[in-house]
mmCIF file of C-alpha atoms in Angstrom:
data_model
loop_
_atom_site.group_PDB
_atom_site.id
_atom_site.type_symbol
_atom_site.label_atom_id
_atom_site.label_comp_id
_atom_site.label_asym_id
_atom_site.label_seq_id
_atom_site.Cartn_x
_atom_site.Cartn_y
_atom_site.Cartn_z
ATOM 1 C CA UNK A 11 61.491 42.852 140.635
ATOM 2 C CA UNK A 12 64.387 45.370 139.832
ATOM 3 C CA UNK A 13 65.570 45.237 136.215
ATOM 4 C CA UNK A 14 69.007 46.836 135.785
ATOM 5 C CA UNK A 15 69.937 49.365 133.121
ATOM 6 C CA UNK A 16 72.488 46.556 131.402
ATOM 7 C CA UNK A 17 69.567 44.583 131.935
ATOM 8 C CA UNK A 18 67.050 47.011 130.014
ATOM 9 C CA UNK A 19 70.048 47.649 127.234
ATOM 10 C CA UNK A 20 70.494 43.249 126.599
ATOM 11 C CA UNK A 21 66.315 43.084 126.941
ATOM 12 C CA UNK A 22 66.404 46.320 124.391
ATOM 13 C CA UNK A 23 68.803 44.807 121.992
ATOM 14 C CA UNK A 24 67.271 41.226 121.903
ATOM 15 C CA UNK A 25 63.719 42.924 121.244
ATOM 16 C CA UNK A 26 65.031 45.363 118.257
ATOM 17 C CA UNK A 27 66.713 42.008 116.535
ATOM 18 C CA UNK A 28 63.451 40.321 116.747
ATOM 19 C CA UNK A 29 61.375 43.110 114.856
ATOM 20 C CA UNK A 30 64.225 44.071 112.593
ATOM 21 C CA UNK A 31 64.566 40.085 111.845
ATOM 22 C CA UNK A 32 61.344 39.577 111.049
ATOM 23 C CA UNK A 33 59.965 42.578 109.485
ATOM 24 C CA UNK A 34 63.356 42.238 106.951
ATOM 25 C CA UNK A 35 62.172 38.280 106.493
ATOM 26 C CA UNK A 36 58.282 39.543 105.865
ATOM 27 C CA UNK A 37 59.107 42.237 103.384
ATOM 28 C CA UNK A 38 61.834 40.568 101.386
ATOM 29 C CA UNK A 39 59.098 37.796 100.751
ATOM 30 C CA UNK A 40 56.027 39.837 99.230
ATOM 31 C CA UNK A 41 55.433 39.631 95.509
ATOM 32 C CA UNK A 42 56.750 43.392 94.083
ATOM 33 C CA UNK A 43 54.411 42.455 91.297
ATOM 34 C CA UNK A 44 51.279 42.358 93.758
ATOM 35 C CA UNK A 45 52.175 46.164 95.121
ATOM 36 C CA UNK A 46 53.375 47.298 91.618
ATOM 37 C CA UNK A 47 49.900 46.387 90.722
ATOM 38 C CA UNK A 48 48.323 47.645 93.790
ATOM 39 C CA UNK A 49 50.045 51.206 93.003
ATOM 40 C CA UNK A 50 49.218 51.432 89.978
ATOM 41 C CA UNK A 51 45.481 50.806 91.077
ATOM 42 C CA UNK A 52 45.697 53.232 93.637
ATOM 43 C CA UNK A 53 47.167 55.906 91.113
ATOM 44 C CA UNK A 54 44.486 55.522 89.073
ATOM 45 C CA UNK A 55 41.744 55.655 91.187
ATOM 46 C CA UNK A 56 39.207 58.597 90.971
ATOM 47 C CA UNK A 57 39.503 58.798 95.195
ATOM 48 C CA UNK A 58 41.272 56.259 97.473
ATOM 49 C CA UNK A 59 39.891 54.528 100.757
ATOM 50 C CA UNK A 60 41.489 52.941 103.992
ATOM 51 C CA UNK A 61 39.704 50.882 106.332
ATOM 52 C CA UNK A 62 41.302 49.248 109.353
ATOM 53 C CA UNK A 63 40.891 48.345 113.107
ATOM 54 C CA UNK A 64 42.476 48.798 115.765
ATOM 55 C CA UNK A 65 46.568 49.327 115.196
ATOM 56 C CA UNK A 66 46.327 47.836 111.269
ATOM 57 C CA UNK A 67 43.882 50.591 110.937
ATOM 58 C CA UNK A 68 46.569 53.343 112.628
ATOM 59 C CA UNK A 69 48.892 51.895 109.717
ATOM 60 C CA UNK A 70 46.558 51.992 106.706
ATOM 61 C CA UNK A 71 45.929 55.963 107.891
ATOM 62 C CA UNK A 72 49.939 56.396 107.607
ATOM 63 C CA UNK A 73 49.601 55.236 104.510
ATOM 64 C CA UNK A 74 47.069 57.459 103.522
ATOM 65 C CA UNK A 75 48.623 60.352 104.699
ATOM 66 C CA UNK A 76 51.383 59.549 102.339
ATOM 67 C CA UNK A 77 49.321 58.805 99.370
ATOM 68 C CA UNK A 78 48.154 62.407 100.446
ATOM 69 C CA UNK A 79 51.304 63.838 99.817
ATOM 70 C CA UNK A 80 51.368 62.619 96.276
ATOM 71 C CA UNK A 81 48.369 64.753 95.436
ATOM 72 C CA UNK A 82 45.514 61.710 95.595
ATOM 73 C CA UNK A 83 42.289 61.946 96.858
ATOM 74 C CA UNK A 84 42.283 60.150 99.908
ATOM 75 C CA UNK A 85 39.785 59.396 102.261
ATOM 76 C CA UNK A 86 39.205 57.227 106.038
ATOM 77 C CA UNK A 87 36.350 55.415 105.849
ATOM 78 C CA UNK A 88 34.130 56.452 109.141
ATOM 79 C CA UNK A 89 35.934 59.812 109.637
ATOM 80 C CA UNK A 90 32.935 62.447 109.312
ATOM 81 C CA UNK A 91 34.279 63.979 106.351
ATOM 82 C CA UNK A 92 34.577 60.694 104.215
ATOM 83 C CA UNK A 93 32.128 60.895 101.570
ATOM 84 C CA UNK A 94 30.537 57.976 99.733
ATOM 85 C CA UNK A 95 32.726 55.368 97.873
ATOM 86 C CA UNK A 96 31.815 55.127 94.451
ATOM 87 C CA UNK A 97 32.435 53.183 90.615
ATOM 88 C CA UNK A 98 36.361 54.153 90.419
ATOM 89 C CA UNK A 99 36.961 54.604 93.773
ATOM 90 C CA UNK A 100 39.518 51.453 95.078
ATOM 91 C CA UNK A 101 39.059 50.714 99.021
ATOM 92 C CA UNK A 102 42.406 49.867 100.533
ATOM 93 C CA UNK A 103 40.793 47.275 103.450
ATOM 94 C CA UNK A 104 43.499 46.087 105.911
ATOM 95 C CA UNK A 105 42.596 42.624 108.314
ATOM 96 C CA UNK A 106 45.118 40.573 109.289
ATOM 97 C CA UNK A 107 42.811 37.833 109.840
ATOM 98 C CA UNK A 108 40.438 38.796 106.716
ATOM 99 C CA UNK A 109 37.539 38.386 108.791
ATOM 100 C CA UNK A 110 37.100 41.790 110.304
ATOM 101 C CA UNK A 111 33.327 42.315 110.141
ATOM 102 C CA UNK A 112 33.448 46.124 109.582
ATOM 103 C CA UNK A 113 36.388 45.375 107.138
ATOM 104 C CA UNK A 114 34.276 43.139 105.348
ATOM 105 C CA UNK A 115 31.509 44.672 105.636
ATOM 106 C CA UNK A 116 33.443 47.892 103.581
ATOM 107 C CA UNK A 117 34.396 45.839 101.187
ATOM 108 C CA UNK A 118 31.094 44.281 100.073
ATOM 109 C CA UNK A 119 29.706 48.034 99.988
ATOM 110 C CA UNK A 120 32.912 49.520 97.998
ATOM 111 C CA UNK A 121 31.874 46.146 95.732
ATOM 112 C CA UNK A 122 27.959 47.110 95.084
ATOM 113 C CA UNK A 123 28.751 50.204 93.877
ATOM 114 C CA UNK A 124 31.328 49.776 91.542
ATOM 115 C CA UNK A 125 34.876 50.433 93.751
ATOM 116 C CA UNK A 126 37.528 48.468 92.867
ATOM 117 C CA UNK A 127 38.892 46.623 96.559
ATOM 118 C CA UNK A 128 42.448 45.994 97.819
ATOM 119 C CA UNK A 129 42.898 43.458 100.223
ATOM 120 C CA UNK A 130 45.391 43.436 102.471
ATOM 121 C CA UNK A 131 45.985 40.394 105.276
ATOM 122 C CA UNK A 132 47.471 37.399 106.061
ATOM 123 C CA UNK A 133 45.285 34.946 105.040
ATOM 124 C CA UNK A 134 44.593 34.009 101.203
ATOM 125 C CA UNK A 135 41.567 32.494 101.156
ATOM 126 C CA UNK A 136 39.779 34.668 103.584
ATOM 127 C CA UNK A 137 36.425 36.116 103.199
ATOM 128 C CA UNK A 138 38.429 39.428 102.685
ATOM 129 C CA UNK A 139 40.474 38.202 100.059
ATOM 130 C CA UNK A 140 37.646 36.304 98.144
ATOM 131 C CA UNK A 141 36.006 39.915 97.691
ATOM 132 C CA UNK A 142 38.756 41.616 96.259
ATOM 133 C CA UNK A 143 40.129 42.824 93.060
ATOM 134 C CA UNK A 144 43.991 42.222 93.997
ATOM 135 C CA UNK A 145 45.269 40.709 97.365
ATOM 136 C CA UNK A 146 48.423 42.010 98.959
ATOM 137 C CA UNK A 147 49.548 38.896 100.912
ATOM 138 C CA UNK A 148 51.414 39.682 104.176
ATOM 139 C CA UNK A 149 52.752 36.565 105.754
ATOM 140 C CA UNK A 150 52.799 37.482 109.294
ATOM 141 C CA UNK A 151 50.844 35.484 111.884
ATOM 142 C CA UNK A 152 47.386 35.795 113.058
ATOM 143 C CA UNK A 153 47.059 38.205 116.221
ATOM 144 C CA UNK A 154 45.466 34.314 117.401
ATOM 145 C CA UNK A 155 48.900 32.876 116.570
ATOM 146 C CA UNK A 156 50.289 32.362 119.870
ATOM 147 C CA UNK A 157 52.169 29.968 118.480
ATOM 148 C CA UNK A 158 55.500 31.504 117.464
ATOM 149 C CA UNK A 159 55.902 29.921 114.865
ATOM 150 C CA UNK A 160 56.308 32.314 112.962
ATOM 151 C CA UNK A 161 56.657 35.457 114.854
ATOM 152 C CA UNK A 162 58.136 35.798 118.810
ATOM 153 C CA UNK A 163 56.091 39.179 118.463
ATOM 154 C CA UNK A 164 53.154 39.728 120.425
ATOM 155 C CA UNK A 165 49.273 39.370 118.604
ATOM 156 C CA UNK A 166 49.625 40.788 115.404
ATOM 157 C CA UNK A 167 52.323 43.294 115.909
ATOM 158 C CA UNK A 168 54.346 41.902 112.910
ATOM 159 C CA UNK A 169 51.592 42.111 110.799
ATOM 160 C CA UNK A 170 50.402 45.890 111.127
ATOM 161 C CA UNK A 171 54.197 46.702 111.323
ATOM 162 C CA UNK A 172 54.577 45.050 107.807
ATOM 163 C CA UNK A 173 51.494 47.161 107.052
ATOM 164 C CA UNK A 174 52.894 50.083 107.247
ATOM 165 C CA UNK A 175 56.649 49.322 106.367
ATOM 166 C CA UNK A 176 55.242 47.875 102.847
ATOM 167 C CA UNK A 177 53.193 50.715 102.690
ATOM 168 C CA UNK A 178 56.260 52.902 102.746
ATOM 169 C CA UNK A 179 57.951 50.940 100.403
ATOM 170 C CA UNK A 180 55.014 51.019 97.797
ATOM 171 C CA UNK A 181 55.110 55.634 98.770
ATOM 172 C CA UNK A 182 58.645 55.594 98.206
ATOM 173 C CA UNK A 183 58.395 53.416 94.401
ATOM 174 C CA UNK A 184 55.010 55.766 93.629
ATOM 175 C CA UNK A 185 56.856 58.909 94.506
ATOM 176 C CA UNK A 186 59.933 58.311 92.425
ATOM 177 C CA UNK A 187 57.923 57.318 89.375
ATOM 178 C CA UNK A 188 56.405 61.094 89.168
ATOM 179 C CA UNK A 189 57.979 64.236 89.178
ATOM 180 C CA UNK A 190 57.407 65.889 92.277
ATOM 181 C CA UNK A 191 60.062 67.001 94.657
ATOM 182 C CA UNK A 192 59.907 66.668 98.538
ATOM 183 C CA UNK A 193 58.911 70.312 98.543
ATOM 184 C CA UNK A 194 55.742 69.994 96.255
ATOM 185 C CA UNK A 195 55.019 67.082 98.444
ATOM 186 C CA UNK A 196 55.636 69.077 102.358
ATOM 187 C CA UNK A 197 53.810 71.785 100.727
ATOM 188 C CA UNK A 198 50.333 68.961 101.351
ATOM 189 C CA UNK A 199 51.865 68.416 104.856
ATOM 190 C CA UNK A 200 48.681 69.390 107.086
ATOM 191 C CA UNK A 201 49.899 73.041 108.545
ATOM 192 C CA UNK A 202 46.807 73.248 111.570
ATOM 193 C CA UNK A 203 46.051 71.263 114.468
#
């Protein structure tokens, strides 16, 4: 099958709607109070943690890197320079489905010792959510959902886009409530590699 280039540009335009659509729908229904609490959390944390799979897990390290910037301690859980999560640590664990067994799993551990744990999925009463301290609530379908009911998007691509969009959002609010200009921030910005 040949696809044409006005083909591409109407298949293009159709597909950006969607995402914009829905990722403007998603994000304009979160409780501010949930991620005003989750930031200040984070902010007070002694060292911050991200867990993730797969592409939620790509977004929670965006985030990271831009908690980073602010000048927090920030850490991937599983990268070989992590070191152990501890009392007054907070874990920022991202499932969609709240079920992710490593997720989870991270979460009971970041528990036992004392870590405070942010939850961040789709589904409320998930065994994810039961274990932590605040739940950030995305409502974005399953990557199961085939159902389109709520999302024409593929798996759970408008969940870990919501991920990191909110993510941004919660930088951007973080970032203007403390005094540090872009260049204090760039001067973080990783510089080899």
């Amino acid at each position: 099958m040949t696809v044409t280039v006005e083909q591409t540009r109407t298949r293009f335009n159709d597909g950006r709607r969607i995402v914009l659509d829905e990722n403007a729908r998603l994000l304009n229904s979160v409780a501010g109070e949930q991620w005003d609490r989750a930031g200040a959390l984070i902010t007070s944390a002694r060292a911050v943690f991200v867990i993730g799979n797969g592409r939620s897990g790509l977004a929670v390290q965006m985030a990271a890197m831009r908690l980073m910037h602010l000048g927090l301690r920030v850490h991937v859980a599983g990268e070989v320079t992590a070191p152990a999560v501890g009392a007054g640590d907070v874990l920022i664990a991202v499932s969609g489905s709240g079920t992710t067994a490593s997720v989870v799993g991270a979460a009971d551990t970041a528990k036992k010792v004392g870590a405070s744990v942010l939850a961040v999925t789709t589904a409320p009463d998930s065994p994810l959510a039961r274990r932590a301290d605040e739940v950030l609530l995305l409502p974005a379908a399953d990557k199961q959902d085939h159902s389109a009911a709520i999302t024409a998007q593929y798996a759970g691509s408008l969940f870990e886009q919501s991920v990191l969009l909110a993510f941004d959002a919660l930088f951007q609010a973080l970032w203007h409530s403390v005094d540090q200009t872009a260049e204090r921030l760039w001067e973080r910005h990783a510089n080899i590699g």
